[in-house]
Amino acid sequence: MDNHDKLALPVGTTLDRFIMRKQEDFPYATGELSQLLRDFALASKIVNREINRSGLIDVAGAYGNRNVQGEEQQKLDVIANIRFIRALRNGGEVCTIISEEDEEMIQTGNVQGKYVVAIDPLDGSSNIDVNVSIGTIFSIYRRVSPTGTEGTAQDCMQTGTHQVAAGYVIYGSSTMMVYTTGNGVNGFTYEPSLGEFFLSHPNIQTPATGSVYSVNEGTSEYFSEGMKKYVAHCKEQNYSARYIGSLVADFHRNLLKGGIYMYPGTSKVPNGKLRLMYECNPLAFIVEQAGGKSSNGHRRTLELEPTELHQRCPVFIGSTEMVEKAEEFLAAEMKTAEAE
Ligand code: AHM
Ligand code: MG
């Protein structure tokens, strides 16, 4: 680096430029997926701003509980849902959206749109009030129904292996967007003063093993025998327990450092809590692209057959060796049950 360069360090690659470069790798790409990813980035910047201001809105009621249009202030998860849906509707590439916040499919009116999106607009939203990291999770599929018509349930309930892209935004000590289009995982950090995401974590590879396990042990009374034994194994290995209770934050930490996140089925909630379409599949796609693994304890998450928009499924996700170990404990439990 010469003296002139040292005076002003380069800022690096913006998300926009990165998406554009990637598109050039596909000679027949029309740019619609690239545009869609940019729509997500734009909406997430707006949501980031709203999250950062949320403390202020509560304190002393500086903004009151009505906005300038006289509408009542909504909870942030509702606001985030509106922001993402609006951005995707305006973008024009998406015919149908399914959202954790909406019971039914949302038709955007863009019948020519080639894509459908599944989104959890603000995951871990109970953590907003206490300043803990939260996130947005999204997943993109190519529609299977013909263009020119509204998207169908079949479009929205494809197995995870059909995802074209998936990503998340973590609103943490810094805001980051991490995504894959099936060709590795890249992470971008938001620089608020410039209003841009910059490539900060190229080609993320998750460690094959780690020393962190993340599970809500407060519910261990309801764990199966195999699950109890696996958690005991984690303790024997001197793993650290780390559970923020905000999936994106727990997942992101384990992705970078190695570890396993688990939301098992229990006697209280047999299918766990997390949603296949909005939470498990997108993160499973990302973790696999980073060299990790995700399963429901017995089967690969991405191959689970969706039967309902909001279906829940147990999830064991993270470093490959740790997920495989958990599966071993659960398989042993099944064998014992069969023998009895
Ligand atoms: P949400 O979609 O209602 O926000 O719930 C999902 C969240 C995850 O972020 C988190 O990992 C999990 O719920 C925590 O659940 P629990 O409190 O049962 O451990
Ligand atoms: Mg959620």
XYZ file of C-alpha atoms and ligand atoms in Angstrom:
360
model
C 0.000 0.000 0.000
C 1.534 3.353 -0.965
C 1.321 6.467 1.189
C -1.527 7.872 -0.816
C -3.633 4.740 -0.225
C -2.821 4.810 3.483
C -4.453 8.225 3.792
C -7.854 6.767 3.092
C -8.306 3.037 3.530
C -10.535 1.289 0.994
C -14.034 0.565 2.295
C -14.341 -2.822 0.620
C -17.077 -4.547 -1.365
C -20.667 -3.450 -0.933
C -23.464 -5.996 -0.884
C -24.864 -4.508 -4.100
C -21.596 -4.915 -5.960
C -21.123 -8.424 -4.585
C -24.595 -9.474 -5.745
C -23.905 -7.958 -9.164
C -20.580 -9.805 -9.491
C -22.187 -13.091 -8.520
C -24.895 -12.577 -11.098
C -22.229 -12.244 -13.776
C -21.173 -15.834 -12.944
C -24.492 -17.035 -14.378
C -24.634 -16.135 -18.079
C -28.432 -16.501 -18.357
C -29.314 -14.812 -15.080
C -31.989 -12.193 -15.592
C -31.145 -10.250 -12.455
C -34.466 -10.949 -10.737
C -32.936 -12.915 -7.873
C -30.301 -10.227 -7.451
C -33.019 -7.598 -7.271
C -34.892 -9.691 -4.731
C -31.824 -9.920 -2.494
C -31.441 -6.158 -2.736
C -35.100 -5.743 -1.737
C -34.361 -7.759 1.408
C -31.308 -5.648 2.153
C -33.279 -2.420 1.779
C -36.109 -3.566 4.039
C -33.643 -4.799 6.627
C -31.990 -1.368 6.761
C -35.360 0.179 7.520
C -36.155 -2.463 10.136
C -32.716 -1.936 11.642
C -33.508 1.749 12.032
C -36.842 1.000 13.710
C -35.196 -1.487 16.088
C -32.494 0.997 17.054
C -35.131 3.590 17.834
C -37.403 1.233 19.733
C -35.906 2.054 23.125
C -36.418 5.760 22.502
C -40.046 5.309 21.586
C -40.752 3.691 24.926
C -38.653 6.001 27.085
C -40.780 8.898 28.291
C -43.111 8.274 25.409
C -41.044 10.711 23.327
C -42.885 9.676 20.190
C -46.134 8.880 21.945
C -47.959 5.751 21.015
C -49.336 7.251 17.827
C -47.350 7.984 14.727
C -47.657 11.085 12.568
C -50.562 9.619 10.645
C -52.359 9.189 13.944
C -52.101 5.413 13.712
C -51.343 3.476 16.837
C -47.706 2.357 17.212
C -47.439 -1.287 16.330
C -45.211 -3.876 17.859
C -41.917 -4.192 16.012
C -42.605 -7.675 14.705
C -45.724 -6.345 13.023
C -43.790 -3.360 11.664
C -41.031 -5.616 10.337
C -43.621 -7.810 8.653
C -45.153 -4.792 6.934
C -41.722 -3.502 5.840
C -40.564 -6.740 4.268
C -43.873 -7.456 2.564
C -43.995 -3.937 1.165
C -40.424 -4.172 -0.159
C -41.116 -7.526 -1.813
C -44.408 -6.325 -3.255
C -42.785 -3.192 -4.700
C -39.850 -5.202 -6.025
C -42.108 -7.245 -8.310
C -40.125 -10.507 -8.388
C -42.239 -12.362 -5.818
C -45.744 -13.658 -6.517
C -46.509 -15.023 -3.052
C -45.145 -14.635 0.458
C -45.662 -16.776 3.511
C -44.822 -15.158 6.810
C -44.647 -16.390 10.375
C -46.808 -13.381 11.209
C -49.660 -14.242 8.816
C -51.963 -17.231 8.970
C -52.543 -17.375 5.205
C -50.438 -16.937 2.061
C -50.004 -13.329 0.949
C -50.545 -12.673 -2.746
C -48.453 -9.702 -3.826
C -50.391 -9.111 -7.033
C -47.183 -9.658 -9.057
C -48.439 -12.691 -10.946
C -45.446 -12.562 -13.293
C -43.077 -12.940 -10.308
C -41.033 -16.137 -10.534
C -40.325 -16.502 -6.843
C -42.049 -17.253 -3.565
C -40.645 -16.197 -0.214
C -40.961 -17.587 3.308
C -40.065 -15.113 6.026
C -39.837 -14.750 9.766
C -39.696 -10.936 9.803
C -38.505 -10.569 13.388
C -37.478 -13.691 15.207
C -36.964 -13.597 18.952
C -39.097 -10.484 19.168
C -39.739 -11.013 22.881
C -36.092 -9.964 23.285
C -36.542 -6.467 21.812
C -37.627 -4.858 25.057
C -34.454 -6.006 26.795
C -31.956 -4.996 24.117
C -30.975 -8.522 23.119
C -30.027 -9.422 19.531
C -32.885 -10.407 17.262
C -33.078 -11.372 13.612
C -34.904 -11.747 10.328
C -34.827 -15.095 8.508
C -35.803 -15.584 4.869
C -35.975 -18.249 2.254
C -36.542 -18.021 -1.513
C -38.023 -20.687 -3.816
C -38.727 -20.682 -7.539
C -42.464 -21.129 -8.077
C -43.629 -24.406 -9.616
C -46.971 -23.056 -10.863
C -47.045 -21.195 -14.187
C -46.364 -17.454 -14.176
C -49.339 -15.238 -14.889
C -51.362 -16.825 -12.073
C -51.355 -16.423 -8.304
C -48.860 -18.526 -6.347
C -50.207 -21.728 -4.805
C -49.743 -23.714 -1.596
C -47.614 -26.117 -3.637
C -45.265 -23.233 -4.505
C -44.999 -22.317 -0.847
C -44.542 -25.819 0.576
C -41.578 -27.173 -1.352
C -38.967 -29.205 0.487
C -35.968 -27.241 1.728
C -33.703 -28.780 -0.919
C -35.532 -26.608 -3.462
C -34.439 -23.333 -1.898
C -32.782 -20.984 -4.349
C -31.443 -18.705 -1.649
C -31.745 -18.204 2.093
C -30.415 -15.706 4.546
C -30.750 -13.941 7.826
C -30.162 -10.519 9.233
C -28.887 -10.253 12.772
C -29.594 -6.994 14.584
C -26.851 -7.289 17.180
C -23.880 -5.307 18.418
C -23.558 -4.713 14.709
C -26.134 -5.531 12.068
C -25.199 -8.232 9.601
C -26.765 -9.949 6.642
C -25.635 -13.501 5.901
C -26.925 -15.369 2.860
C -26.372 -18.199 0.434
C -27.527 -18.830 -3.104
C -26.221 -22.395 -2.932
C -22.647 -21.498 -3.652
C -21.153 -20.881 -0.208
C -22.145 -18.462 2.536
C -21.136 -14.817 2.763
C -21.668 -12.276 5.535
C -22.014 -8.505 5.226
C -21.776 -5.974 8.036
C -23.893 -2.837 7.990
C -22.097 0.487 8.142
C -24.854 2.815 9.370
C -23.053 6.061 8.533
C -22.872 5.002 4.872
C -26.147 3.090 4.834
C -24.450 0.123 3.163
C -23.708 -3.520 3.908
C -20.041 -4.414 3.274
C -18.583 -7.882 2.737
C -16.964 -8.721 6.072
C -17.202 -12.536 6.276
C -16.443 -14.049 2.856
C -17.000 -17.767 2.340
C -18.020 -18.680 5.892
C -17.030 -22.219 6.884
C -18.386 -23.563 10.141
C -15.988 -25.628 12.282
C -16.584 -29.408 12.097
C -16.949 -29.446 15.863
C -17.162 -26.963 18.695
C -17.477 -26.653 22.434
C -20.846 -24.904 22.792
C -24.294 -26.430 23.139
C -27.400 -24.276 22.963
C -30.711 -25.559 24.244
C -33.368 -24.370 26.658
C -32.419 -26.616 29.563
C -35.221 -25.172 31.641
C -37.432 -27.644 29.790
C -35.171 -30.665 30.373
C -37.781 -32.344 32.569
C -39.704 -32.964 29.333
C -36.696 -34.159 27.282
C -36.621 -37.716 25.962
C -34.088 -40.145 27.477
C -31.798 -39.841 24.423
C -31.890 -36.060 24.629
C -31.130 -36.119 28.365
C -28.183 -38.411 27.705
C -26.853 -36.197 24.916
C -26.968 -33.130 27.181
C -25.165 -35.143 29.878
C -22.575 -36.032 27.224
C -22.114 -32.318 26.418
C -21.405 -31.693 30.094
C -18.962 -34.586 30.281
C -17.129 -33.018 27.343
C -16.972 -29.753 29.311
C -18.856 -27.900 26.617
C -20.146 -24.457 27.504
C -23.887 -23.844 27.620
C -24.871 -20.748 25.629
C -28.530 -19.982 25.065
C -29.615 -16.485 24.194
C -33.148 -17.575 23.331
C -32.882 -15.679 20.080
C -32.412 -18.259 17.353
C -30.535 -16.074 14.867
C -28.070 -14.935 17.524
C -27.487 -18.456 18.872
C -27.176 -19.826 15.336
C -24.838 -17.055 14.175
C -22.461 -17.535 17.100
C -22.328 -21.295 16.593
C -21.897 -20.900 12.823
C -18.797 -18.782 13.312
C -17.332 -20.489 16.375
C -18.651 -24.044 16.165
C -21.414 -25.531 18.302
C -24.855 -27.098 18.230
C -28.265 -25.458 18.619
C -31.143 -27.715 19.582
C -34.871 -27.268 19.882
C -35.961 -30.854 20.416
C -39.406 -32.356 20.489
C -40.387 -32.905 24.124
C -43.266 -34.593 25.912
C -44.803 -31.120 26.185
C -44.172 -29.968 22.597
C -43.614 -33.121 20.495
C -42.614 -31.147 17.391
C -40.583 -28.533 19.227
C -41.285 -24.869 18.683
C -39.472 -23.756 15.572
C -41.143 -23.559 12.190
C -39.911 -25.669 9.281
C -40.573 -23.090 6.549
C -39.537 -19.881 8.326
C -36.742 -20.953 10.644
C -35.410 -24.486 10.174
C -35.135 -24.761 6.375
C -33.385 -21.442 5.687
C -30.864 -21.989 8.478
C -30.383 -25.609 7.403
C -29.534 -24.462 3.869
C -27.047 -21.937 5.232
C -25.410 -24.348 7.674
C -24.989 -27.023 4.998
C -23.479 -24.493 2.628
C -21.021 -23.617 5.393
C -20.095 -27.295 5.862
C -22.386 -27.978 8.845
C -25.468 -30.110 9.339
C -29.124 -29.845 10.330
C -31.592 -32.569 11.196
C -34.750 -33.235 13.142
C -32.743 -35.746 15.149
C -33.263 -38.511 12.631
C -33.632 -36.990 9.171
C -32.041 -34.182 7.230
C -34.088 -31.016 7.760
C -33.954 -30.050 4.079
C -35.672 -33.291 3.056
C -38.606 -33.044 5.452
C -41.904 -32.936 3.582
C -43.885 -29.792 4.467
C -47.562 -30.461 5.090
C -48.665 -27.139 6.586
C -47.439 -23.572 6.195
C -46.777 -23.155 9.889
C -45.658 -26.657 10.789
C -43.121 -27.066 13.558
C -40.245 -29.513 13.665
C -37.490 -30.457 16.097
C -34.104 -29.124 15.066
C -30.477 -30.041 15.755
C -28.253 -27.691 13.811
C -24.619 -26.663 13.712
C -21.229 -28.353 13.559
C -21.448 -31.665 11.686
C -19.749 -33.856 14.283
C -21.909 -32.504 17.092
C -25.168 -32.956 15.187
C -24.128 -36.504 14.279
C -23.359 -37.250 17.922
C -26.785 -35.986 18.988
C -28.355 -38.176 16.281
C -26.477 -41.200 17.643
C -27.979 -40.670 21.093
C -31.467 -40.272 19.637
C -31.075 -43.358 17.426
C -29.937 -45.416 20.426
C -33.038 -44.293 22.274
C -35.238 -45.447 19.378
C -33.537 -48.867 19.334
C -34.139 -49.292 23.060
C -37.776 -48.318 22.631
C -38.191 -50.855 19.798
C -36.562 -53.616 21.869
C -38.908 -53.040 24.811
P -40.594 -16.547 17.876
O -40.598 -16.954 16.426
O -41.957 -16.503 18.473
O -39.791 -15.311 18.114
O -39.894 -17.765 18.667
C -38.682 -18.260 18.222
C -37.668 -18.110 19.310
C -36.269 -18.359 18.842
O -35.640 -17.179 18.446
C -35.624 -18.921 20.073
O -34.504 -19.689 19.778
C -36.729 -19.714 20.681
O -37.927 -19.089 20.283
C -36.674 -19.708 22.164
O -37.714 -20.453 22.657
P -37.756 -20.877 24.195
O -38.007 -19.637 24.961
O -38.889 -21.855 24.277
O -36.446 -21.512 24.530
Mg -39.618 -17.056 14.826
